[in-house]
Tab-separated table of C-alpha atoms and ligand atoms in Angstrom:
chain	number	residue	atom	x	y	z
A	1	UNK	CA	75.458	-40.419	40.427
A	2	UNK	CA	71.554	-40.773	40.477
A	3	UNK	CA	69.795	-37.476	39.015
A	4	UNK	CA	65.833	-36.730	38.060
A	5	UNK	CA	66.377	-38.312	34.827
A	6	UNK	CA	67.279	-41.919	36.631
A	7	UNK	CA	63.587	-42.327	38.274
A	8	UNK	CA	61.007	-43.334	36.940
A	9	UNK	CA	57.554	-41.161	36.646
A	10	UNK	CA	53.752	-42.783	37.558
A	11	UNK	CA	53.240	-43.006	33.972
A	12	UNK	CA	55.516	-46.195	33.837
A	13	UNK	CA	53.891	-49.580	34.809
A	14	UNK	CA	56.494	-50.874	36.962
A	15	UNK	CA	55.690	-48.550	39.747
A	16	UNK	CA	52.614	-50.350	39.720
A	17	UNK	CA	54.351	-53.792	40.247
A	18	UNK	CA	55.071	-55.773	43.505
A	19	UNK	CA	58.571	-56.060	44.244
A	20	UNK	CA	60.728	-58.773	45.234
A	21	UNK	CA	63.088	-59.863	48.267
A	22	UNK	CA	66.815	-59.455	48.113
A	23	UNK	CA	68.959	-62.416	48.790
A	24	UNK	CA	71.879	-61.363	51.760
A	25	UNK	CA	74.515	-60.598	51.700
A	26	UNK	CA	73.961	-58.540	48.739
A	27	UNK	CA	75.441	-58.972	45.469
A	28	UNK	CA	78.033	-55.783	44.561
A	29	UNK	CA	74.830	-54.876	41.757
A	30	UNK	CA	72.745	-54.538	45.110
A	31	UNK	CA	75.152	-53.529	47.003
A	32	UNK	CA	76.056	-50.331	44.125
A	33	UNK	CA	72.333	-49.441	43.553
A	34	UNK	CA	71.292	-48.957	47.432
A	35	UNK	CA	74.370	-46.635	48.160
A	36	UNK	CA	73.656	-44.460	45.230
A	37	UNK	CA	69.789	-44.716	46.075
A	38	UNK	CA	71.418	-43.334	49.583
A	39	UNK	CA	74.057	-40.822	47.987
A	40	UNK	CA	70.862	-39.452	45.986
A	41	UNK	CA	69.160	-38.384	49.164
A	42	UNK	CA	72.404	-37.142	50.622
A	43	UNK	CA	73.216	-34.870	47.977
A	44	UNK	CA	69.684	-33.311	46.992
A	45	UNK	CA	69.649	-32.563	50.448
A	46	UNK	CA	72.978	-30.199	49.784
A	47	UNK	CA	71.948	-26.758	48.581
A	48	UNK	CA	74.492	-26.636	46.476
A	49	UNK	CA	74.596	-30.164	44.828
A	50	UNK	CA	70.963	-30.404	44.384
A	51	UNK	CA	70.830	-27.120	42.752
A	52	UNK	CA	73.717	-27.625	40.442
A	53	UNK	CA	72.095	-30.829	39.385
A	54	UNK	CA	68.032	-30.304	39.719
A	55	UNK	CA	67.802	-32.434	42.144
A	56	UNK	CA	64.486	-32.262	44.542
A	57	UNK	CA	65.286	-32.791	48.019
A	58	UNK	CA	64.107	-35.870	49.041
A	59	UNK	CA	63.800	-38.115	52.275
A	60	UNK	CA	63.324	-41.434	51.167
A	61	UNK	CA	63.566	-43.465	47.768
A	62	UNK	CA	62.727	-46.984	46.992
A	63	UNK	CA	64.287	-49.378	43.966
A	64	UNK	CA	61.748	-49.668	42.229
A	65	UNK	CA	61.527	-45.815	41.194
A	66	UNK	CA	64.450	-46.640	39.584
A	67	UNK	CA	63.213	-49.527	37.754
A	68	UNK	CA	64.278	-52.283	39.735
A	69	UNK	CA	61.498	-54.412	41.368
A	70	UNK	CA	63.760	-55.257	44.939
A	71	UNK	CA	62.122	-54.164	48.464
A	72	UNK	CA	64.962	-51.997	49.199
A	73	UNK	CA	64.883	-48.364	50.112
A	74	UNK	CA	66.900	-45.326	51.415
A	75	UNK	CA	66.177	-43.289	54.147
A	76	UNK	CA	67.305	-39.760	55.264
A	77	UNK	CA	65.681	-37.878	57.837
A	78	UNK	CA	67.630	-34.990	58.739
A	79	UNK	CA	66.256	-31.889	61.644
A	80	UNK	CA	68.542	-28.726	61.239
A	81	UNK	CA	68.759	-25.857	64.020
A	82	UNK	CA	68.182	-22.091	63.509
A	83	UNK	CA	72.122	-22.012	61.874
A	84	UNK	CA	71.545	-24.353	59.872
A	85	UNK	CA	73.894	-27.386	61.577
A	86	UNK	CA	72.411	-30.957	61.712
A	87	UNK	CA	71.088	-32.020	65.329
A	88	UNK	CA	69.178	-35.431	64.678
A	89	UNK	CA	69.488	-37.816	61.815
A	90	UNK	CA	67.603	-40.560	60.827
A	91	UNK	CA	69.519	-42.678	58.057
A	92	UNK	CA	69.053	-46.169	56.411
A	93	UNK	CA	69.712	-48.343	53.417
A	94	UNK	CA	67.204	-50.631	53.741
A	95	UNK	CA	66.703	-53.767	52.683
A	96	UNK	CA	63.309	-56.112	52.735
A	97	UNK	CA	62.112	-54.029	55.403
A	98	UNK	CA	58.634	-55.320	56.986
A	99	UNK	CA	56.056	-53.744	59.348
A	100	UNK	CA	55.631	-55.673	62.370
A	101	UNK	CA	53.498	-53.573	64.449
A	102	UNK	CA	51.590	-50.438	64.441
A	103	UNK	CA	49.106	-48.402	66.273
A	104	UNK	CA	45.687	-48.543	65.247
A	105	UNK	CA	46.002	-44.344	65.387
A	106	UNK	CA	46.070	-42.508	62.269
A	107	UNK	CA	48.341	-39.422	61.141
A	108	UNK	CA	48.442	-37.363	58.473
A	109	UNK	CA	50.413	-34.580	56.588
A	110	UNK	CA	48.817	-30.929	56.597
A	111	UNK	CA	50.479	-30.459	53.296
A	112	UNK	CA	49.420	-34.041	51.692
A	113	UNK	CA	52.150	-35.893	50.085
A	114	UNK	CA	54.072	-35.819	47.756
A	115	UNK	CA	56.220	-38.129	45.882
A	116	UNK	CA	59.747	-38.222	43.618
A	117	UNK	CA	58.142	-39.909	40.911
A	118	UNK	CA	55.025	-37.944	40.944
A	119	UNK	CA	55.036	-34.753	39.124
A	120	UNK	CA	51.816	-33.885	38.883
A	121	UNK	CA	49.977	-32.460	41.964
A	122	UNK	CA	47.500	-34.681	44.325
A	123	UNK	CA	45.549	-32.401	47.314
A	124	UNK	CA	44.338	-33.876	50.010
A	125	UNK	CA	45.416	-36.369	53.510
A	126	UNK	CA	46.981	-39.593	53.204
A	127	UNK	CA	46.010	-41.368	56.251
A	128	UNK	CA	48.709	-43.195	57.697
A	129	UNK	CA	49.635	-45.406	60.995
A	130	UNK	CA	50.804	-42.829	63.495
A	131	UNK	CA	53.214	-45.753	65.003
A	132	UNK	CA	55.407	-48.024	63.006
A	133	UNK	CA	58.345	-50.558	63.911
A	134	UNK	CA	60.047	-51.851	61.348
A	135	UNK	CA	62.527	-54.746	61.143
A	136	UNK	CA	64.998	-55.066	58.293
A	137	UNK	CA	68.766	-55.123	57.194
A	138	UNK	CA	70.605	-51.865	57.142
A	139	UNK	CA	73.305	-51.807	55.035
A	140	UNK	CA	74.845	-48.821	56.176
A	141	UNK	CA	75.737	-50.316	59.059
A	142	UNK	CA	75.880	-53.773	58.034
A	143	UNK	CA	73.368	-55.568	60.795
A	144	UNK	CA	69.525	-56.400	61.707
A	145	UNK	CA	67.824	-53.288	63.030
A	146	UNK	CA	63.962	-52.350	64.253
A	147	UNK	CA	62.873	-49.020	63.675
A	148	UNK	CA	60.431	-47.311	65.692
A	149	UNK	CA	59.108	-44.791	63.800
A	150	UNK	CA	56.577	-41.958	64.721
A	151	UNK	CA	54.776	-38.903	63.294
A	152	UNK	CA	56.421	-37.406	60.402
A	153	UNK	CA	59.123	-40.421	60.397
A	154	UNK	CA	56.418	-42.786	60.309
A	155	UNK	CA	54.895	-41.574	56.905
A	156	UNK	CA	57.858	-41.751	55.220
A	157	UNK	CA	58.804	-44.986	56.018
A	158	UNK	CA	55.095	-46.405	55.215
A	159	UNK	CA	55.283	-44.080	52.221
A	160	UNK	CA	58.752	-45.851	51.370
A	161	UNK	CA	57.322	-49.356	52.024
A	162	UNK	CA	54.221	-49.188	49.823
A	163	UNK	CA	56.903	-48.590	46.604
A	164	UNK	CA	57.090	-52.434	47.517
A	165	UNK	CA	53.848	-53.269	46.866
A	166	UNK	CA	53.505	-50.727	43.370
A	167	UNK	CA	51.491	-48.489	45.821
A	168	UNK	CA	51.177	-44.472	45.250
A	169	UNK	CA	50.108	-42.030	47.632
A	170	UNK	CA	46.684	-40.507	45.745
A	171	UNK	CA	45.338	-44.020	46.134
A	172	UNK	CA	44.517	-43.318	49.584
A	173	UNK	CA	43.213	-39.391	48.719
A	174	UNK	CA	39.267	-39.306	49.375
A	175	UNK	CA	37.910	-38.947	46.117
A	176	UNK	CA	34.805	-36.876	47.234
A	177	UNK	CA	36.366	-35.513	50.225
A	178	UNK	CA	40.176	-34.717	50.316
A	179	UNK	CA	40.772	-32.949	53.147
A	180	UNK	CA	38.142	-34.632	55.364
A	181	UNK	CA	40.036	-36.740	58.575
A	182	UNK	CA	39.743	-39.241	59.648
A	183	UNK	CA	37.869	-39.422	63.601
A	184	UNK	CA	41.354	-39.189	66.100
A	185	UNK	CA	44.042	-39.040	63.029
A	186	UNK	CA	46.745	-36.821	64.695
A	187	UNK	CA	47.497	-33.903	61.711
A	188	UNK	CA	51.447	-33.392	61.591
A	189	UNK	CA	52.293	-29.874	60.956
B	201	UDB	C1	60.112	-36.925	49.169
B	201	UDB	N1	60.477	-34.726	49.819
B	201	UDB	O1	61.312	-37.100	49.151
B	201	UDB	F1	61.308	-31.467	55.473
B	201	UDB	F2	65.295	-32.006	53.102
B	201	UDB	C2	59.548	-35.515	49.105
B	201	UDB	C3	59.411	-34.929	47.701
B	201	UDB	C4	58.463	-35.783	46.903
B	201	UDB	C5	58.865	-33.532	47.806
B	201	UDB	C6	60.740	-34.898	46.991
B	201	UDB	C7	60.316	-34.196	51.011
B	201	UDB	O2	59.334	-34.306	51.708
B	201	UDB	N2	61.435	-33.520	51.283
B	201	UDB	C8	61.964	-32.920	52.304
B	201	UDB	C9	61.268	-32.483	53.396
B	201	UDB	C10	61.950	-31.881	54.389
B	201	UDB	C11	63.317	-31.705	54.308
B	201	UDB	C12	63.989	-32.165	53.196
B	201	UDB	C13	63.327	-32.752	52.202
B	201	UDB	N3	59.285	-38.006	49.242
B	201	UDB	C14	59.908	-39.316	49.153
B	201	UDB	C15	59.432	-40.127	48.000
B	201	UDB	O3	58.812	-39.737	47.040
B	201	UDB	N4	59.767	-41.389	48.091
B	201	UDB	O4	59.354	-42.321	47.239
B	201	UDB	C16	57.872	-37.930	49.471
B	201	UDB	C17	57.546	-37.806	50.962
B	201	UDB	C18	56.035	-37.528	51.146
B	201	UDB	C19	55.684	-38.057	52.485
B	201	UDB	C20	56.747	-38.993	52.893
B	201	UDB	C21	57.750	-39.039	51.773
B	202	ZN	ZN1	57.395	-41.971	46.567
């Protein structure tokens, strides 16, 4: 199983580096490394697991943060209710996932971002498309899908997709003003 010690912090050069398309159907190599990418998110989003292990809970994590320059990335959006129980989930292994349209509005994260192979601390918005669809292969489910992705979903996918392109989120962090917006970006709680 994937742990802290498997990805790869800002300080290495490959997260820097553009990655490459995956041939399909994917080899079992592939195949192995997206599912575990996927089992990471799955179990540092269990208390108990992620604890046991140190793992921070994360929503989405590309290949390349674990040194391996394919455009493929997991996805795990989960929304809870007051006891705690599941009631929407938003799950994907993708692979060579593409933008194909979004809206010219902007969004951004109150909090800023952050990222699992960023320890240190960056303040400030990432502006982001507040509209996404994606296209790509899902291997969780075997088949073609589009994504239409808003809001918080959204940033995490475009967050996801820039790993492709050796893209971190401080590069878009106003140097001179952090926390100014952007005119009409929508801020997401
Ligand atoms: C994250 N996690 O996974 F609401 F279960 C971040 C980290 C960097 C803090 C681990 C996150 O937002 N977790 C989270 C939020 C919840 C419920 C929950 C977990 N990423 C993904 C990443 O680094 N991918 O490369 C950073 C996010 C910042 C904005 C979008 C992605
Ligand atoms: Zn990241």
């Amino acid at each position: 199983m994937l742990t802290m010690k498997d990805i790869l912090d800002d300080s290495h050069e490959l997260l820097r580096q553009k990655s490459q398309e995956v041939p399909l159907p994917l080899s079992k190599e592939d195949h192995d490394l997206i599912l575990s990418m996927y089992e990471y998110l799955e179990n540092s989003q269990d208390d108990e697991i992620a604890e046991k292990y140190g793992l921070r809970p994360g929503v989405g994590i590309a290949a390349v943060q674990l040194g391996v320059l394919k455009r493929m990335c997991a996805i795990l959006i989960q929304d809870y209710d007051e006891d705690g129980n599941v009631i929407k989930k938003e799950a994907y292994a993708l692979v060579n996932p593409k933008i194909v349209s979004y809206t010219p509005k902007m969004a951004y994260l109150k909090a800023g971002e952050g990222c699992l192979s960023v320890l240190n601390e960056h303040e400030g918005y990432v502006h982001r498309h507040a509209k996404v669809t994606i296209k790509g292969y899902d291997e969780l489910t075997k088949q073609e899908v589009t994504i239409v992705a808003r809001g918080y979903n959204a940033i995490v996918y475009q967050h996801e997709l820039d790993h492709f392109d050796g893209k971190l989120f401080y590069d878009y962090i106003n140097k001179d003003h952090p926390f100014m917006a952007q005119p009409n970006a929508m801020e997401i709680e």
